[in-house]
Structures are given as C-alpha cells and as structure tokens.
Amino acid sequence: MELRFLGTSAGIPTKERNVTSLILDLQAIRSALWMFDCGEGTQHQILNSPIKIRKLEKIFITHLHGDHIFGLPGLLCSRSMAGSTAPLTLYGPKGIHQFVKTTLQLSGSFLTYPLEITEVQPGLLFDDDTMKVTAYALNHRVECYGYRIEEHDKPGVLDAQKLNQDSVPRGPWMQALKQGKSVTLEDGRTICGKDYLGEPIRGKSLAIFGDTEPTPEALKLATNVDVMVHEITLEDAFAEKANERGHSTTKQAATLARDAKVRHFIATHISGRYSKEDCPRLLAECREIFPDTDLAEDFSVFVVK
Ligand SMILES: [Zn+2]
Ligand SMILES: [Zn+2]
C-alpha cells in the first residue's frame, strides 16, 4: 500500500506544486487505485507518473472547492476515452452529483463505463472484503469530509512446525486451513485451521483530511492511524488568518498528529505564498511537535508501513 501525491498546493497551482490530488495505491490488496481529490491539471500530473487511470476504482472528494474538483470532468472523460468499461464510484459532499452531471451534459460528454455517485454523509461509507471507509465531517467554509480508511486484519500464517508435529499431510485442504476453517483429513481426523494460525496480521489504517480548521472530529478520524495526511496551509504565525479561512497551520496539524497518536504524519496543501526555500521551515515547525512528519512534494511516494 502506498500514497502518491499528484498535487500539494493550496488554492492555486505554482511552478513547483499543482493543486490537490492524491492516489492510494491498493494494487497489492485489491488490484485498484483510489484517488482523493482531483484539482485542475491532475491528468497532466498522472501523465508524468506510472498511474493508469483505467485502474481507478474509487474517487473520494473532500469538498467542492475548485482546487479539489476542477480536474474531475476531464479525468472522467479521459478514463472513458482510454476505453475503460470497469465501473467507477465517486464519493463527495452534496452537490457532487449536480457538478458532474452538469459539466458532462453541457459539454456533450458521455462515459463508456458505469459511474456511481454517492453523496457522503458522516459515518460508514462502505465495508467490504478488504477495506472499510468512514467519513467524518470537518470544519471548513463549505461542507467538507475527511476519510478514515481501514484495511481489515488478515489471518496469520500457518504454523508449519505445528502441522508437522501433528502429522497433518499437505494437500488441497491447506487453503481452507489458511482461512481458519475446519477440515476433515483423509485419515478421518477433523482439525481446525484456527489452531494452526499465527497472530492475525494487523491491517493498515489511514486518515486523509480535507481542508479544515482544528475540530474535535479530527481526533476521532485520526486516532491511532498508521498515516495521517493533513493540510498545513499556513505557518504557525498566521494561525488566526488560517482558522478564519477554515484552514490549519503547521503546529495545529502536528498537535493533532501527536494527540491522535498517529505513526506518521504527511503534511500537504501548502499555500502558494511559500517557495521551495520556505518548506524546511514549515517542516521544522511540524517536527518540533511531532517528529515523524514529512512534507509532501508533487510526485512524492510514501509506503504505508
Ligand atoms: Zn484547498
Ligand atoms: Zn477548501
């Protein structure tokens, strides 16, 4: 599982950063890519990456501000022109359906694949074989969500030594044992896979925030996750200005990372006022409070550990 940042700028693109978009690569788990937000120019960023848009299975939009959605109609159409027939699910706040429907209709565009659009409410979005996603309402100038993504725990591995001790022969029943099921062996014995499995392998978890000023919901969203992706639009000295506009600062986001006991904090959504030279200072402000912080650049890739 890895995160690939396609855009890390707040509000407007700069020469160094495009507006917000992020890919969660789940190809090792469910042969799919998920996208979070799709600012203008995201398609061009994809062209400079190994991402294949036909692999997109789900797109999650945090809120309807342009720097998070203006790339969406073009991306949806390009996925169609690439000949995709696999369904795509789009999640976003109220109005996302109208935005997509209107832009496609007025531009005379059509899609070659089924597009399912779900308008998000706080709470569980879905829970399937491998993953569970929950939406939390944030505090921004428009309706905005953060998404908590949790991979289900996987069964532990079979203990070969114990199987040998009990003289369990290898055979087609191994698959059922791996899933913790009971099987009857050729000698008539019935054994249960659970007795031969090691500790379950803990699933990974992530909290991917939309734009927000500090809010109590944030702690619930991020508690104990492996990776938290959060905006740091402005530096600490501009806290009042940031919060007035529904944004957070470096130190506010880092404080959340510390209080929520996350393992790794990736900071993104950086104001266009900051140049490359300013970034070490922004990162230092975060690390002062939460040392395991990284600052995302466009095309940064982070493995979820
Ligand atoms: Zn934004
Ligand atoms: Zn916004």
CSV table of C-alpha atoms and ligand atoms in Angstrom, one decimal:
chain,number,residue,atom,x,y,z
A,1,MET,CA,0.0,0.0,0.0
A,2,GLU,CA,1.4,3.4,-0.9
A,3,LEU,CA,0.5,7.0,-1.3
A,4,ARG,CA,1.5,9.0,-4.3
A,5,PHE,CA,1.0,12.8,-4.2
A,6,LEU,CA,-0.1,14.3,-7.5
A,7,GLY,CA,-0.7,17.8,-6.2
A,8,THR,CA,0.2,19.5,-2.9
A,9,SER,CA,-0.6,23.2,-3.3
A,10,ALA,CA,-3.5,25.1,-1.7
A,11,GLY,CA,-5.8,27.2,-3.8
A,12,ILE,CA,-3.7,27.8,-6.9
A,13,PRO,CA,-1.1,25.9,-8.7
A,14,THR,CA,2.5,27.1,-8.5
A,15,LYS,CA,5.5,26.3,-10.7
A,16,GLU,CA,6.5,23.7,-8.1
A,17,ARG,CA,3.2,22.3,-6.9
A,18,ASN,CA,-0.1,21.5,-8.6
A,19,VAL,CA,-3.4,21.7,-6.8
A,20,THR,CA,-4.6,18.9,-4.6
A,21,SER,CA,-4.8,15.2,-5.6
A,22,LEU,CA,-3.5,12.0,-4.0
A,23,ILE,CA,-3.5,8.4,-5.1
A,24,LEU,CA,-3.8,5.5,-2.7
A,25,ASP,CA,-2.3,2.5,-4.5
A,26,LEU,CA,-4.0,-0.7,-3.3
A,27,GLN,CA,-2.9,-2.8,-6.2
A,28,ALA,CA,-1.3,-5.3,-3.8
A,29,ILE,CA,-4.6,-5.7,-1.9
A,30,ARG,CA,-7.5,-5.3,-4.4
A,31,SER,CA,-5.9,-4.5,-7.7
A,32,ALA,CA,-7.2,-0.9,-7.6
A,33,LEU,CA,-6.2,2.7,-7.3
A,34,TRP,CA,-8.2,5.2,-5.2
A,35,MET,CA,-8.0,8.9,-5.7
A,36,PHE,CA,-8.6,11.6,-3.1
A,37,ASP,CA,-9.5,15.0,-4.7
A,38,CYS,CA,-8.8,16.0,-8.2
A,39,GLY,CA,-7.7,19.5,-8.7
A,40,GLU,CA,-7.2,21.1,-12.2
A,41,GLY,CA,-4.3,19.6,-14.1
A,42,THR,CA,-4.4,16.3,-12.2
A,43,GLN,CA,-4.5,14.5,-15.6
A,44,HIS,CA,-1.2,16.1,-16.6
A,45,GLN,CA,0.4,15.0,-13.3
A,46,ILE,CA,-0.8,11.5,-14.0
A,47,LEU,CA,0.9,11.6,-17.4
A,48,ASN,CA,4.2,12.2,-15.5
A,49,SER,CA,3.6,9.2,-13.2
A,50,PRO,CA,3.2,5.4,-13.6
A,51,ILE,CA,-0.5,5.7,-12.8
A,52,LYS,CA,-3.0,4.1,-15.2
A,53,ILE,CA,-6.4,5.9,-15.0
A,54,ARG,CA,-8.3,2.8,-16.0
A,55,LYS,CA,-7.2,1.3,-12.7
A,56,LEU,CA,-9.1,3.9,-10.7
A,57,GLU,CA,-11.8,2.2,-8.8
A,58,LYS,CA,-13.0,4.9,-6.4
A,59,ILE,CA,-12.6,8.7,-6.2
A,60,PHE,CA,-13.2,10.4,-2.9
A,61,ILE,CA,-13.8,14.2,-3.0
A,62,THR,CA,-13.3,16.0,0.3
A,63,HIS,CA,-15.2,19.2,-0.7
A,64,LEU,CA,-16.3,21.2,-3.7
A,65,HIS,CA,-13.7,24.0,-3.7
A,66,GLY,CA,-12.2,24.3,-7.2
A,67,ASP,CA,-8.7,23.4,-6.1
A,68,HIS,CA,-10.1,20.0,-5.2
A,69,ILE,CA,-12.5,19.2,-8.0
A,70,PHE,CA,-11.8,21.2,-11.2
A,71,GLY,CA,-9.8,18.3,-12.7
A,72,LEU,CA,-12.7,15.9,-12.3
A,73,PRO,CA,-14.7,16.2,-15.5
A,74,GLY,CA,-11.6,15.9,-17.7
A,75,LEU,CA,-10.3,13.0,-15.8
A,76,LEU,CA,-13.7,11.1,-16.0
A,77,CYS,CA,-13.8,11.7,-19.8
A,78,SER,CA,-10.2,10.6,-20.4
A,79,ARG,CA,-10.9,7.4,-18.5
A,80,SER,CA,-13.7,6.9,-21.0
A,81,MET,CA,-11.5,7.7,-24.0
A,82,ALA,CA,-9.0,5.2,-22.7
A,83,GLY,CA,-11.7,2.6,-23.4
A,84,SER,CA,-12.4,1.8,-19.7
A,85,THR,CA,-15.6,-0.3,-19.1
A,86,ALA,CA,-14.9,-1.0,-15.4
A,87,PRO,CA,-17.3,0.8,-13.0
A,88,LEU,CA,-16.1,3.8,-11.1
A,89,THR,CA,-17.5,5.0,-7.8
A,90,LEU,CA,-17.3,8.7,-6.9
A,91,TYR,CA,-17.9,9.9,-3.3
A,92,GLY,CA,-18.3,13.6,-2.4
A,93,PRO,CA,-20.4,16.1,-0.5
A,94,LYS,CA,-23.9,17.2,-1.5
A,95,GLY,CA,-23.7,18.8,-4.9
A,96,ILE,CA,-21.1,16.5,-6.4
A,97,HIS,CA,-23.8,14.7,-8.4
A,98,GLN,CA,-25.0,18.0,-9.9
A,99,PHE,CA,-21.5,19.2,-10.6
A,100,VAL,CA,-20.6,16.1,-12.6
A,101,LYS,CA,-23.9,15.7,-14.3
A,102,THR,CA,-24.0,19.4,-15.4
A,103,THR,CA,-20.4,19.5,-16.7
A,104,LEU,CA,-20.8,16.3,-18.7
A,105,GLN,CA,-24.2,17.3,-20.1
A,106,LEU,CA,-23.3,20.8,-21.1
A,107,SER,CA,-20.1,19.7,-22.8
A,108,GLY,CA,-21.9,16.9,-24.6
A,109,SER,CA,-19.6,14.3,-22.9
A,110,PHE,CA,-20.6,10.7,-22.2
A,111,LEU,CA,-18.8,7.9,-20.4
A,112,THR,CA,-18.2,4.3,-21.6
A,113,TYR,CA,-18.3,2.9,-18.1
A,114,PRO,CA,-20.9,3.0,-15.2
A,115,LEU,CA,-20.3,5.9,-12.9
A,116,GLU,CA,-21.9,5.6,-9.5
A,117,ILE,CA,-22.1,8.8,-7.5
A,118,THR,CA,-22.6,8.7,-3.7
A,119,GLU,CA,-23.3,11.9,-1.8
A,120,VAL,CA,-21.5,11.5,1.5
A,121,GLN,CA,-22.9,11.8,5.0
A,122,PRO,CA,-20.9,11.4,8.1
A,123,GLY,CA,-20.5,7.7,9.1
A,124,LEU,CA,-19.6,4.4,7.4
A,125,LEU,CA,-19.3,4.7,3.6
A,126,PHE,CA,-18.7,1.0,2.9
A,127,ASP,CA,-17.2,-2.1,4.4
A,128,ASP,CA,-16.2,-4.9,2.0
A,129,ASP,CA,-13.9,-7.9,1.9
A,130,THR,CA,-10.7,-5.9,2.3
A,131,MET,CA,-11.4,-2.3,3.4
A,132,LYS,CA,-13.7,-0.1,5.4
A,133,VAL,CA,-14.0,3.6,4.9
A,134,THR,CA,-15.7,6.1,7.2
A,135,ALA,CA,-16.4,9.8,6.6
A,136,TYR,CA,-16.0,12.4,9.2
A,137,ALA,CA,-17.4,16.0,8.9
A,138,LEU,CA,-14.7,18.6,9.1
A,139,ASN,CA,-14.9,22.4,9.7
A,140,HIS,CA,-14.2,24.3,6.5
A,141,ARG,CA,-16.0,27.1,4.7
A,142,VAL,CA,-18.1,24.6,2.8
A,143,GLU,CA,-19.2,21.1,3.6
A,144,CYS,CA,-16.0,19.0,3.9
A,145,TYR,CA,-15.1,15.5,4.8
A,146,GLY,CA,-12.1,13.5,6.0
A,147,TYR,CA,-11.9,9.8,5.2
A,148,ARG,CA,-10.7,7.1,7.6
A,149,ILE,CA,-9.5,4.1,5.6
A,150,GLU,CA,-9.0,0.8,7.4
A,151,GLU,CA,-7.7,-2.4,5.9
A,152,HIS,CA,-9.2,-5.5,7.6
A,153,ASP,CA,-6.9,-7.6,9.6
A,154,LYS,CA,-5.7,-10.7,7.8
A,155,PRO,CA,-5.4,-14.2,9.2
A,156,GLY,CA,-1.9,-15.1,10.5
A,157,VAL,CA,0.3,-17.6,8.6
A,158,LEU,CA,0.0,-21.3,9.1
A,159,ASP,CA,2.5,-22.7,11.6
A,160,ALA,CA,4.4,-25.4,9.6
A,161,GLN,CA,6.1,-26.8,12.6
A,162,LYS,CA,2.9,-27.5,14.5
A,163,LEU,CA,1.3,-29.0,11.3
A,164,ASN,CA,4.4,-31.4,11.2
A,165,GLN,CA,4.1,-32.2,14.9
A,166,ASP,CA,0.5,-33.3,14.4
A,167,SER,CA,1.4,-35.1,11.2
A,168,VAL,CA,-1.0,-33.1,9.1
A,169,PRO,CA,-0.3,-34.0,5.5
A,170,ARG,CA,-0.1,-31.3,2.8
A,171,GLY,CA,-3.0,-31.3,0.4
A,172,PRO,CA,-5.8,-29.2,-1.1
A,173,TRP,CA,-7.2,-28.7,2.4
A,174,MET,CA,-4.3,-26.3,3.2
A,175,GLN,CA,-6.3,-23.4,1.6
A,176,ALA,CA,-9.2,-23.9,4.0
A,177,LEU,CA,-6.9,-24.2,7.0
A,178,LYS,CA,-5.3,-20.9,6.0
A,179,GLN,CA,-8.7,-19.3,6.2
A,180,GLY,CA,-9.2,-20.7,9.7
A,181,LYS,CA,-11.8,-23.2,8.6
A,182,SER,CA,-12.3,-26.8,9.9
A,183,VAL,CA,-11.4,-29.7,7.5
A,184,THR,CA,-11.7,-33.5,7.7
A,185,LEU,CA,-8.4,-35.2,6.7
A,186,GLU,CA,-8.2,-38.4,4.7
A,187,ASP,CA,-7.5,-40.4,8.0
A,188,GLY,CA,-10.8,-39.2,9.4
A,189,ARG,CA,-9.5,-36.6,11.8
A,190,THR,CA,-11.2,-33.2,11.8
A,191,ILE,CA,-8.9,-30.3,12.6
A,192,CYS,CA,-9.5,-26.5,12.7
A,193,GLY,CA,-7.3,-24.0,10.9
A,194,LYS,CA,-7.6,-21.6,13.8
A,195,ASP,CA,-5.5,-23.9,15.9
A,196,TYR,CA,-2.6,-23.7,13.4
A,197,LEU,CA,-2.7,-20.0,12.6
A,198,GLY,CA,-0.2,-17.4,14.0
A,199,GLU,CA,-1.3,-14.0,15.2
A,200,PRO,CA,-3.6,-12.1,12.8
A,201,ILE,CA,-1.7,-9.6,10.6
A,202,ARG,CA,-2.9,-6.1,11.5
A,203,GLY,CA,-4.5,-4.1,8.6
A,204,LYS,CA,-3.1,-0.7,7.8
A,205,SER,CA,-5.1,2.5,8.5
A,206,LEU,CA,-5.0,6.0,7.2
A,207,ALA,CA,-6.7,9.3,7.8
A,208,ILE,CA,-7.0,11.5,4.8
A,209,PHE,CA,-8.2,15.0,5.6
A,210,GLY,CA,-9.9,17.7,3.5
A,211,ASP,CA,-9.3,21.3,4.3
A,212,THR,CA,-10.2,22.1,7.9
A,213,GLU,CA,-9.6,24.3,10.9
A,214,PRO,CA,-9.0,22.3,14.1
A,215,THR,CA,-12.1,20.4,15.1
A,216,PRO,CA,-12.9,17.8,17.7
A,217,GLU,CA,-14.0,15.4,14.9
A,218,ALA,CA,-10.4,15.3,13.7
A,219,LEU,CA,-9.2,13.4,16.7
A,220,LYS,CA,-11.8,10.6,16.1
A,221,LEU,CA,-10.8,10.5,12.4
A,222,ALA,CA,-7.1,10.2,13.1
A,223,THR,CA,-6.8,8.2,16.3
A,224,ASN,CA,-4.0,5.5,16.1
A,225,VAL,CA,-3.8,5.5,12.3
A,226,ASP,CA,-0.6,4.5,10.6
A,227,VAL,CA,-0.6,7.5,8.3
A,228,MET,CA,-2.3,10.9,8.6
A,229,VAL,CA,-2.4,13.2,5.6
A,230,HIS,CA,-3.4,16.7,6.8
A,231,GLU,CA,-3.3,20.2,5.4
A,232,ILE,CA,-0.8,22.8,6.7
A,233,THR,CA,-1.9,25.8,4.6
A,234,LEU,CA,-0.1,28.4,6.7
A,235,GLU,CA,2.7,28.7,9.2
A,236,ASP,CA,2.2,29.0,12.9
A,237,ALA,CA,2.5,32.8,13.0
A,238,PHE,CA,-0.7,33.1,10.8
A,239,ALA,CA,-2.9,30.9,13.0
A,240,GLU,CA,-5.7,33.4,13.2
A,241,LYS,CA,-5.8,34.0,9.4
A,242,ALA,CA,-5.7,30.3,8.7
A,243,ASN,CA,-8.5,29.5,11.0
A,244,GLU,CA,-10.7,32.4,9.8
A,245,ARG,CA,-10.5,30.8,6.4
A,246,GLY,CA,-11.2,27.3,7.6
A,247,HIS,CA,-7.6,26.1,7.5
A,248,SER,CA,-5.0,24.7,9.8
A,249,THR,CA,-1.4,25.7,10.5
A,250,THR,CA,1.8,23.6,10.7
A,251,LYS,CA,1.7,23.4,14.5
A,252,GLN,CA,-2.1,22.8,14.7
A,253,ALA,CA,-1.8,19.8,12.4
A,254,ALA,CA,1.2,18.4,14.2
A,255,THR,CA,-0.5,18.8,17.6
A,256,LEU,CA,-3.4,16.7,16.2
A,257,ALA,CA,-0.9,14.0,15.0
A,258,ARG,CA,0.6,13.9,18.4
A,259,ASP,CA,-2.7,13.8,20.3
A,260,ALA,CA,-4.2,11.2,17.9
A,261,LYS,CA,-1.1,9.0,18.4
A,262,VAL,CA,-0.6,8.5,14.6
A,263,ARG,CA,2.5,6.8,13.5
A,264,HIS,CA,3.4,9.0,10.5
A,265,PHE,CA,2.1,12.5,9.6
A,266,ILE,CA,2.4,13.7,6.0
A,267,ALA,CA,1.8,17.4,5.6
A,268,THR,CA,0.3,18.8,2.3
A,269,HIS,CA,-1.9,21.6,0.9
A,270,ILE,CA,0.7,24.4,1.2
A,271,SER,CA,-0.1,28.0,0.4
A,272,GLY,CA,1.3,29.4,-2.8
A,273,ARG,CA,2.9,32.1,-0.8
A,274,TYR,CA,5.7,29.6,0.2
A,275,SER,CA,8.6,28.9,-2.1
A,276,LYS,CA,10.8,25.9,-2.0
A,277,GLU,CA,13.2,27.7,0.3
A,278,ASP,CA,10.4,28.2,2.9
A,279,CYS,CA,9.5,24.5,3.1
A,280,PRO,CA,12.2,23.4,5.5
A,281,ARG,CA,10.9,26.0,8.0
A,282,LEU,CA,7.3,24.7,7.7
A,283,LEU,CA,8.6,21.1,8.2
A,284,ALA,CA,10.6,22.2,11.2
A,285,GLU,CA,7.5,23.8,12.8
A,286,CYS,CA,5.7,20.4,12.5
A,287,ARG,CA,8.6,18.3,13.7
A,288,GLU,CA,9.0,20.5,16.8
A,289,ILE,CA,5.7,19.0,17.9
A,290,PHE,CA,5.6,15.7,16.0
A,291,PRO,CA,9.0,14.4,14.8
A,292,ASP,CA,7.6,11.7,12.5
A,293,THR,CA,6.4,14.3,10.0
A,294,ASP,CA,7.2,14.5,6.3
A,295,LEU,CA,6.3,17.3,3.9
A,296,ALA,CA,4.7,16.0,0.6
A,297,GLU,CA,6.1,17.3,-2.7
A,298,ASP,CA,4.3,16.7,-6.0
A,299,PHE,CA,5.2,13.1,-7.0
A,300,SER,CA,6.3,12.1,-3.5
A,301,VAL,CA,5.6,8.4,-2.8
A,302,PHE,CA,5.2,7.1,0.8
A,303,VAL,CA,4.9,3.4,1.6
A,304,VAL,CA,2.3,2.9,4.3
A,305,LYS,CA,4.1,1.0,7.0
B,1,ZN,ZN,-8.0,23.6,-0.7
B,2,ZN,ZN,-11.1,24.4,0.5
